[in-house]
Amino acid sequence: MRHLLNPLDLSVEELTNVLDLAADIEKNPDKYREVCKHKKLATLFYEPSTRTRLSFESAMINLGGSVIGFSSADSSSASKGESVADTIRVISCYADICAMRHPKEGAPTVAAEFSRIPVINAGDGGHQHPTQTLTDLMTIRSLKGRLDNLTIGFCGDLKFGRTVHSLISALVRHKNIKFILISPEELKIPDHIREDVLIANNIPFEEVTTLDDSLADLDILYMTRVQKERFFNEEEYIRLKDCYILTKEKMEKANENMLILHPLPRVNEISVEIDDDPRAVYFKQVQYGVYVRMALIMTLLGLHV
Ligand code: CP
């Protein structure tokens, strides 16, 4: 039985297979309409979500399967004190596969230890978000045609942004990747990514505090929201929340082929006036999220057409 707890749980070859399958699903959706008939997905969301939960549900329904689950800890027996270990033992009796989002880092890993069904980490605290990474990789590969030879700028909350941690960890396995890490001092990339991922793999990277100077050099700009829910101090959040705002004026400095990705939700960090710029692909990114989750469900359940 396979789980997806971390983007590195899939080898590069397995990842390529998932992306190839997702690309085929995009082209031939009807072929996959019944592949999960009589299968159930459980969505166990202890934290709010729009895209991840609903794209998983959409993915399973597109595959002909069914969905059960809860969308907040308050509406589950976690509110009565039930542990993640006990919950997953119970869910293993009801469903064939589950996607779990939890505010505590490592909670899906604990679930996997006690589970009889594949567990997918749908975001754990400020740690990892591997299915967003699959979404981001499919977006880049589909729209740029490659996952190597790229200069990628990550901008905003690089400390708490779990999508950033997961995507960097996955991209370092590809050739000739360079990162420009744009953040205020307070929201710099954590040591475990700087030391154990970037430095350990000899990946070229720069850490800077201004966005404007980097734009001309980037193939991809990955914007992120300042993660309000991870701050202990509201004043600090208010001081930092609008540290970067991508505007039409700033985009004039960017490469004409640069793509703007964002895991969403967006707050203020990308001006809505950019939404019509062909380089703004964050809503296309959302659509790719459904195809890769369909491919992932099939892969973890060992299903083929
Ligand atoms: N990208 C993402 O994780 O969005 P949600 O929080 O809405 O699921």
CSV table of C-alpha atoms and ligand atoms in Angstrom, one decimal:
chain,number,residue,atom,x,y,z
A,1,MET,CA,0.0,0.0,0.0
A,2,ARG,CA,1.3,3.4,-1.0
A,3,HIS,CA,0.7,6.8,0.7
A,4,LEU,CA,1.6,10.3,-0.4
A,5,LEU,CA,2.9,12.2,2.6
A,6,ASN,CA,5.8,14.1,1.0
A,7,PRO,CA,6.5,14.9,-2.6
A,8,LEU,CA,9.6,12.7,-2.5
A,9,ASP,CA,7.4,9.7,-1.8
A,10,LEU,CA,7.2,9.5,-5.6
A,11,SER,CA,10.4,8.8,-7.5
A,12,VAL,CA,11.1,11.0,-10.5
A,13,GLU,CA,10.0,8.1,-12.7
A,14,GLU,CA,6.7,7.7,-10.8
A,15,LEU,CA,6.1,11.4,-10.8
A,16,THR,CA,6.6,11.5,-14.6
A,17,ASN,CA,4.1,8.6,-14.9
A,18,VAL,CA,1.5,10.5,-12.8
A,19,LEU,CA,2.0,13.7,-14.9
A,20,ASP,CA,1.7,11.6,-18.1
A,21,LEU,CA,-1.5,10.0,-16.8
A,22,ALA,CA,-2.9,13.4,-15.8
A,23,ALA,CA,-2.1,14.8,-19.3
A,24,ASP,CA,-3.9,11.8,-20.9
A,25,ILE,CA,-6.9,12.4,-18.5
A,26,GLU,CA,-6.9,16.1,-19.7
A,27,LYS,CA,-7.1,15.0,-23.3
A,28,ASN,CA,-9.4,12.0,-23.0
A,29,PRO,CA,-11.6,12.5,-19.9
A,30,ASP,CA,-14.3,10.1,-21.0
A,31,LYS,CA,-11.9,7.1,-21.0
A,32,TYR,CA,-11.6,7.5,-17.2
A,33,ARG,CA,-15.3,8.0,-16.3
A,34,GLU,CA,-15.8,4.6,-14.6
A,35,VAL,CA,-12.4,3.7,-13.4
A,36,CYS,CA,-13.3,4.3,-9.7
A,37,LYS,CA,-16.8,2.9,-9.8
A,38,HIS,CA,-17.7,1.5,-6.3
A,39,LYS,CA,-14.6,3.2,-4.8
A,40,LYS,CA,-14.9,5.8,-2.0
A,41,LEU,CA,-12.6,8.7,-1.2
A,42,ALA,CA,-12.8,10.2,2.4
A,43,THR,CA,-11.8,13.8,2.7
A,44,LEU,CA,-10.7,14.5,6.3
A,45,PHE,CA,-10.2,18.2,6.5
A,46,TYR,CA,-9.3,19.6,10.0
A,47,GLU,CA,-8.5,22.9,8.4
A,48,PRO,CA,-10.3,25.2,5.9
A,49,SER,CA,-9.9,24.5,2.2
A,50,THR,CA,-11.6,25.4,-1.1
A,51,ARG,CA,-9.4,24.0,-3.8
A,52,THR,CA,-7.8,21.0,-2.3
A,53,ARG,CA,-10.9,19.4,-0.8
A,54,LEU,CA,-13.2,20.3,-3.7
A,55,SER,CA,-10.7,19.3,-6.4
A,56,PHE,CA,-10.2,15.9,-4.7
A,57,GLU,CA,-14.0,15.5,-4.6
A,58,SER,CA,-14.3,16.6,-8.2
A,59,ALA,CA,-11.5,14.2,-9.2
A,60,MET,CA,-13.1,11.2,-7.5
A,61,ILE,CA,-16.6,12.0,-9.0
A,62,ASN,CA,-14.9,12.4,-12.5
A,63,LEU,CA,-13.5,8.9,-12.0
A,64,GLY,CA,-17.0,7.5,-11.2
A,65,GLY,CA,-16.4,7.1,-7.5
A,66,SER,CA,-18.1,8.5,-4.4
A,67,VAL,CA,-16.9,10.9,-1.6
A,68,ILE,CA,-17.5,11.0,2.1
A,69,GLY,CA,-15.8,13.2,4.7
A,70,PHE,CA,-15.8,16.3,6.9
A,71,SER,CA,-14.7,19.8,6.2
A,72,SER,CA,-13.8,21.0,9.7
A,73,ALA,CA,-12.5,19.5,13.0
A,74,ASP,CA,-15.6,20.9,14.7
A,75,SER,CA,-18.0,18.8,12.6
A,76,SER,CA,-16.0,15.6,13.4
A,77,SER,CA,-15.4,13.6,16.6
A,78,ALA,CA,-12.0,15.3,16.9
A,79,SER,CA,-14.0,18.0,18.7
A,80,LYS,CA,-14.8,15.3,21.4
A,81,GLY,CA,-11.1,14.4,21.7
A,82,GLU,CA,-10.8,11.5,19.2
A,83,SER,CA,-7.2,11.0,18.1
A,84,VAL,CA,-6.0,10.9,14.4
A,85,ALA,CA,-5.0,7.3,15.0
A,86,ASP,CA,-8.5,6.2,16.0
A,87,THR,CA,-10.1,8.3,13.4
A,88,ILE,CA,-8.1,6.7,10.6
A,89,ARG,CA,-8.8,3.2,11.9
A,90,VAL,CA,-12.5,4.0,11.6
A,91,ILE,CA,-12.3,5.7,8.2
A,92,SER,CA,-10.4,2.6,6.9
A,93,CYS,CA,-13.7,0.7,7.4
A,94,TYR,CA,-15.6,3.2,5.3
A,95,ALA,CA,-13.4,4.3,2.4
A,96,ASP,CA,-10.8,3.0,-0.1
A,97,ILE,CA,-8.5,6.0,0.1
A,98,CYS,CA,-8.4,9.3,2.0
A,99,ALA,CA,-7.0,12.8,1.8
A,100,MET,CA,-6.2,14.5,5.1
A,101,ARG,CA,-5.5,18.2,5.9
A,102,HIS,CA,-4.4,19.0,9.4
A,103,PRO,CA,-3.0,22.0,11.2
A,104,LYS,CA,-0.4,19.8,13.0
A,105,GLU,CA,2.8,19.0,11.0
A,106,GLY,CA,3.1,15.2,10.7
A,107,ALA,CA,-0.6,14.4,11.4
A,108,PRO,CA,-1.0,12.6,8.0
A,109,THR,CA,2.2,10.6,8.7
A,110,VAL,CA,0.7,9.4,12.0
A,111,ALA,CA,-2.6,8.5,10.2
A,112,ALA,CA,-0.6,6.5,7.7
A,113,GLU,CA,0.9,4.4,10.5
A,114,PHE,CA,-2.6,3.3,11.6
A,115,SER,CA,-4.3,3.2,8.2
A,116,ARG,CA,-5.5,0.2,6.1
A,117,ILE,CA,-6.1,2.6,3.1
A,118,PRO,CA,-3.7,5.0,1.2
A,119,VAL,CA,-3.4,8.3,3.0
A,120,ILE,CA,-2.7,11.5,1.0
A,121,ASN,CA,-1.3,14.5,2.8
A,122,ALA,CA,-3.6,17.4,1.7
A,123,GLY,CA,-1.5,19.9,3.7
A,124,ASP,CA,0.0,19.6,7.2
A,125,GLY,CA,0.6,22.8,9.1
A,126,GLY,CA,3.5,24.8,7.6
A,127,HIS,CA,5.2,21.6,6.5
A,128,GLN,CA,4.3,20.0,3.1
A,129,HIS,CA,1.5,20.1,0.5
A,130,PRO,CA,2.5,17.4,-2.0
A,131,THR,CA,-0.6,17.4,-4.1
A,132,GLN,CA,-0.2,21.2,-4.7
A,133,THR,CA,3.3,20.3,-5.9
A,134,LEU,CA,1.9,17.8,-8.4
A,135,THR,CA,-0.5,20.6,-9.5
A,136,ASP,CA,2.4,23.1,-9.8
A,137,LEU,CA,4.6,20.6,-11.7
A,138,MET,CA,1.8,19.8,-14.2
A,139,THR,CA,1.2,23.5,-14.7
A,140,ILE,CA,4.9,24.2,-15.4
A,141,ARG,CA,5.4,21.1,-17.6
A,142,SER,CA,2.2,21.8,-19.6
A,143,LEU,CA,2.8,25.5,-20.2
A,144,LYS,CA,6.6,25.6,-20.3
A,145,GLY,CA,7.2,22.2,-21.8
A,146,ARG,CA,9.9,21.2,-19.3
A,147,LEU,CA,10.8,20.8,-15.6
A,148,ASP,CA,14.5,21.5,-16.1
A,149,ASN,CA,16.5,24.6,-17.1
A,150,LEU,CA,14.4,27.0,-15.1
A,151,THR,CA,14.9,30.0,-12.9
A,152,ILE,CA,12.1,30.1,-10.4
A,153,GLY,CA,11.3,33.0,-8.1
A,154,PHE,CA,9.4,32.3,-4.9
A,155,CYS,CA,7.9,35.5,-3.4
A,156,GLY,CA,6.2,36.2,-0.1
A,157,ASP,CA,5.8,33.9,3.0
A,158,LEU,CA,8.6,31.4,2.4
A,159,LYS,CA,8.7,30.5,6.1
A,160,PHE,CA,5.2,29.2,6.6
A,161,GLY,CA,4.3,28.5,2.9
A,162,ARG,CA,4.1,24.7,2.8
A,163,THR,CA,3.5,24.8,-1.0
A,164,VAL,CA,6.9,26.5,-1.4
A,165,HIS,CA,8.7,23.8,0.7
A,166,SER,CA,7.2,21.0,-1.2
A,167,LEU,CA,7.8,22.5,-4.7
A,168,ILE,CA,11.4,23.3,-3.9
A,169,SER,CA,12.0,19.7,-2.6
A,170,ALA,CA,10.5,18.3,-5.8
A,171,LEU,CA,12.2,20.7,-8.3
A,172,VAL,CA,15.8,20.1,-7.0
A,173,ARG,CA,15.6,16.6,-8.6
A,174,HIS,CA,15.6,18.2,-12.1
A,175,LYS,CA,18.6,19.6,-14.0
A,176,ASN,CA,19.8,23.2,-14.1
A,177,ILE,CA,17.3,24.7,-11.7
A,178,LYS,CA,18.0,28.0,-10.0
A,179,PHE,CA,16.0,29.7,-7.3
A,180,ILE,CA,15.5,33.3,-6.3
A,181,LEU,CA,13.9,33.5,-2.8
A,182,ILE,CA,12.2,36.8,-2.3
A,183,SER,CA,10.9,37.5,1.2
A,184,PRO,CA,11.2,39.8,4.2
A,185,GLU,CA,13.8,38.8,6.8
A,186,GLU,CA,11.0,37.5,9.1
A,187,LEU,CA,9.6,35.1,6.5
A,188,LYS,CA,12.8,33.6,5.0
A,189,ILE,CA,12.9,30.0,3.9
A,190,PRO,CA,13.4,27.7,6.9
A,191,ASP,CA,16.8,26.2,7.7
A,192,HIS,CA,15.5,22.6,6.9
A,193,ILE,CA,14.9,23.7,3.3
A,194,ARG,CA,18.0,25.9,3.0
A,195,GLU,CA,20.4,23.5,4.5
A,196,ASP,CA,19.0,20.0,3.9
A,197,VAL,CA,17.5,20.6,0.4
A,198,LEU,CA,19.2,23.5,-1.3
A,199,ILE,CA,22.8,23.4,0.1
A,200,ALA,CA,22.8,19.6,0.4
A,201,ASN,CA,22.0,19.3,-3.3
A,202,ASN,CA,24.3,22.1,-4.5
A,203,ILE,CA,21.4,24.1,-5.9
A,204,PRO,CA,22.2,27.7,-6.9
A,205,PHE,CA,19.9,30.1,-5.0
A,206,GLU,CA,19.8,33.7,-3.9
A,207,GLU,CA,17.9,35.2,-1.0
A,208,VAL,CA,16.7,38.8,-1.6
A,209,THR,CA,14.2,41.2,-0.2
A,210,THR,CA,13.0,43.1,-3.3
A,211,LEU,CA,10.8,41.7,-6.0
A,212,ASP,CA,11.4,44.3,-8.8
A,213,ASP,CA,15.1,43.5,-9.3
A,214,SER,CA,14.6,39.8,-10.0
A,215,LEU,CA,11.6,39.9,-12.4
A,216,ALA,CA,13.6,40.1,-15.6
A,217,ASP,CA,15.5,36.9,-14.8
A,218,LEU,CA,12.6,34.6,-14.0
A,219,ASP,CA,11.0,31.9,-16.0
A,220,ILE,CA,8.4,31.3,-13.2
A,221,LEU,CA,7.3,33.6,-10.5
A,222,TYR,CA,5.6,31.7,-7.7
A,223,MET,CA,3.7,34.2,-5.6
A,224,THR,CA,2.4,33.3,-2.1
A,225,ARG,CA,0.0,34.7,0.5
A,226,VAL,CA,1.3,35.7,3.9
A,227,GLN,CA,-0.1,32.8,6.0
A,228,LYS,CA,-2.2,34.6,8.6
A,229,GLU,CA,-3.3,31.4,10.4
A,230,ARG,CA,0.4,30.5,11.3
A,231,PHE,CA,1.2,33.8,13.1
A,232,PHE,CA,1.1,34.1,16.8
A,233,ASN,CA,1.2,37.9,16.8
A,234,GLU,CA,-1.5,39.7,14.8
A,235,GLU,CA,0.5,43.0,14.7
A,236,GLU,CA,3.3,41.2,13.1
A,237,TYR,CA,0.9,39.8,10.5
A,238,ILE,CA,-0.5,43.2,9.7
A,239,ARG,CA,3.0,44.7,9.4
A,240,LEU,CA,4.0,42.0,6.9
A,241,LYS,CA,0.8,41.1,5.0
A,242,ASP,CA,1.2,43.5,2.1
A,243,CYS,CA,5.0,43.2,1.8
A,244,TYR,CA,4.8,42.3,-1.9
A,245,ILE,CA,2.0,43.3,-4.3
A,246,LEU,CA,2.5,42.3,-8.0
A,247,THR,CA,1.0,45.1,-10.1
A,248,LYS,CA,0.7,45.8,-13.8
A,249,GLU,CA,3.6,48.3,-13.5
A,250,LYS,CA,5.9,45.7,-12.0
A,251,MET,CA,4.9,43.2,-14.7
A,252,GLU,CA,6.4,45.6,-17.3
A,253,LYS,CA,9.8,44.6,-15.9
A,254,ALA,CA,9.2,40.9,-16.2
A,255,ASN,CA,10.2,38.6,-19.0
A,256,GLU,CA,7.5,38.3,-21.7
A,257,ASN,CA,7.5,34.5,-21.2
A,258,MET,CA,7.5,34.5,-17.4
A,259,LEU,CA,4.6,32.5,-15.9
A,260,ILE,CA,2.9,33.7,-12.7
A,261,LEU,CA,1.8,30.8,-10.5
A,262,HIS,CA,0.0,31.0,-7.1
A,263,PRO,CA,-1.4,28.1,-5.1
A,264,LEU,CA,-4.3,30.4,-4.1
A,265,PRO,CA,-6.2,31.7,-2.2
A,266,ARG,CA,-4.9,35.2,-3.2
A,267,VAL,CA,-5.4,38.1,-0.8
A,268,ASN,CA,-3.6,41.3,-1.9
A,269,GLU,CA,-0.3,39.9,-3.3
A,270,ILE,CA,-1.4,39.9,-6.9
A,271,SER,CA,-3.4,42.8,-8.2
A,272,VAL,CA,-6.6,41.7,-10.0
A,273,GLU,CA,-5.6,43.9,-12.9
A,274,ILE,CA,-3.1,41.2,-13.8
A,275,ASP,CA,-5.6,38.4,-14.1
A,276,ASP,CA,-6.1,39.0,-17.8
A,277,ASP,CA,-2.3,39.0,-18.5
A,278,PRO,CA,-1.6,35.8,-20.5
A,279,ARG,CA,1.4,35.2,-18.2
A,280,ALA,CA,-1.0,34.9,-15.2
A,281,VAL,CA,-1.8,31.1,-15.1
A,282,TYR,CA,-3.0,30.7,-11.5
A,283,PHE,CA,-6.6,29.8,-12.6
A,284,LYS,CA,-5.3,27.3,-15.2
A,285,GLN,CA,-3.2,25.9,-12.3
A,286,VAL,CA,-6.5,25.2,-10.5
A,287,GLN,CA,-7.8,23.1,-13.4
A,288,TYR,CA,-4.6,21.1,-13.6
A,289,GLY,CA,-5.1,20.3,-9.9
A,290,VAL,CA,-8.1,18.2,-10.8
A,291,TYR,CA,-6.3,16.1,-13.4
A,292,VAL,CA,-3.3,15.4,-11.2
A,293,ARG,CA,-5.5,14.3,-8.3
A,294,MET,CA,-7.4,12.0,-10.6
A,295,ALA,CA,-4.1,10.5,-11.7
A,296,LEU,CA,-2.9,10.2,-8.1
A,297,ILE,CA,-6.0,8.5,-6.9
A,298,MET,CA,-5.7,5.9,-9.7
A,299,THR,CA,-2.0,5.4,-9.1
A,300,LEU,CA,-2.4,4.9,-5.3
A,301,LEU,CA,-5.3,2.5,-5.9
A,302,GLY,CA,-3.4,0.6,-8.6
A,303,LEU,CA,-6.2,1.2,-11.1
A,304,HIS,CA,-5.7,1.3,-14.9
A,305,VAL,CA,-7.9,1.7,-18.0
B,1,CP,N1,-4.0,25.7,-2.7
B,1,CP,C1,-4.7,25.3,-1.7
B,1,CP,O1,-4.3,24.5,-0.8
B,1,CP,O2,-5.9,25.9,-1.5
B,1,CP,P1,-7.0,25.6,-0.4
B,1,CP,O3,-6.4,26.0,0.9
B,1,CP,O4,-8.2,26.4,-0.8
B,1,CP,O5,-7.2,24.1,-0.4
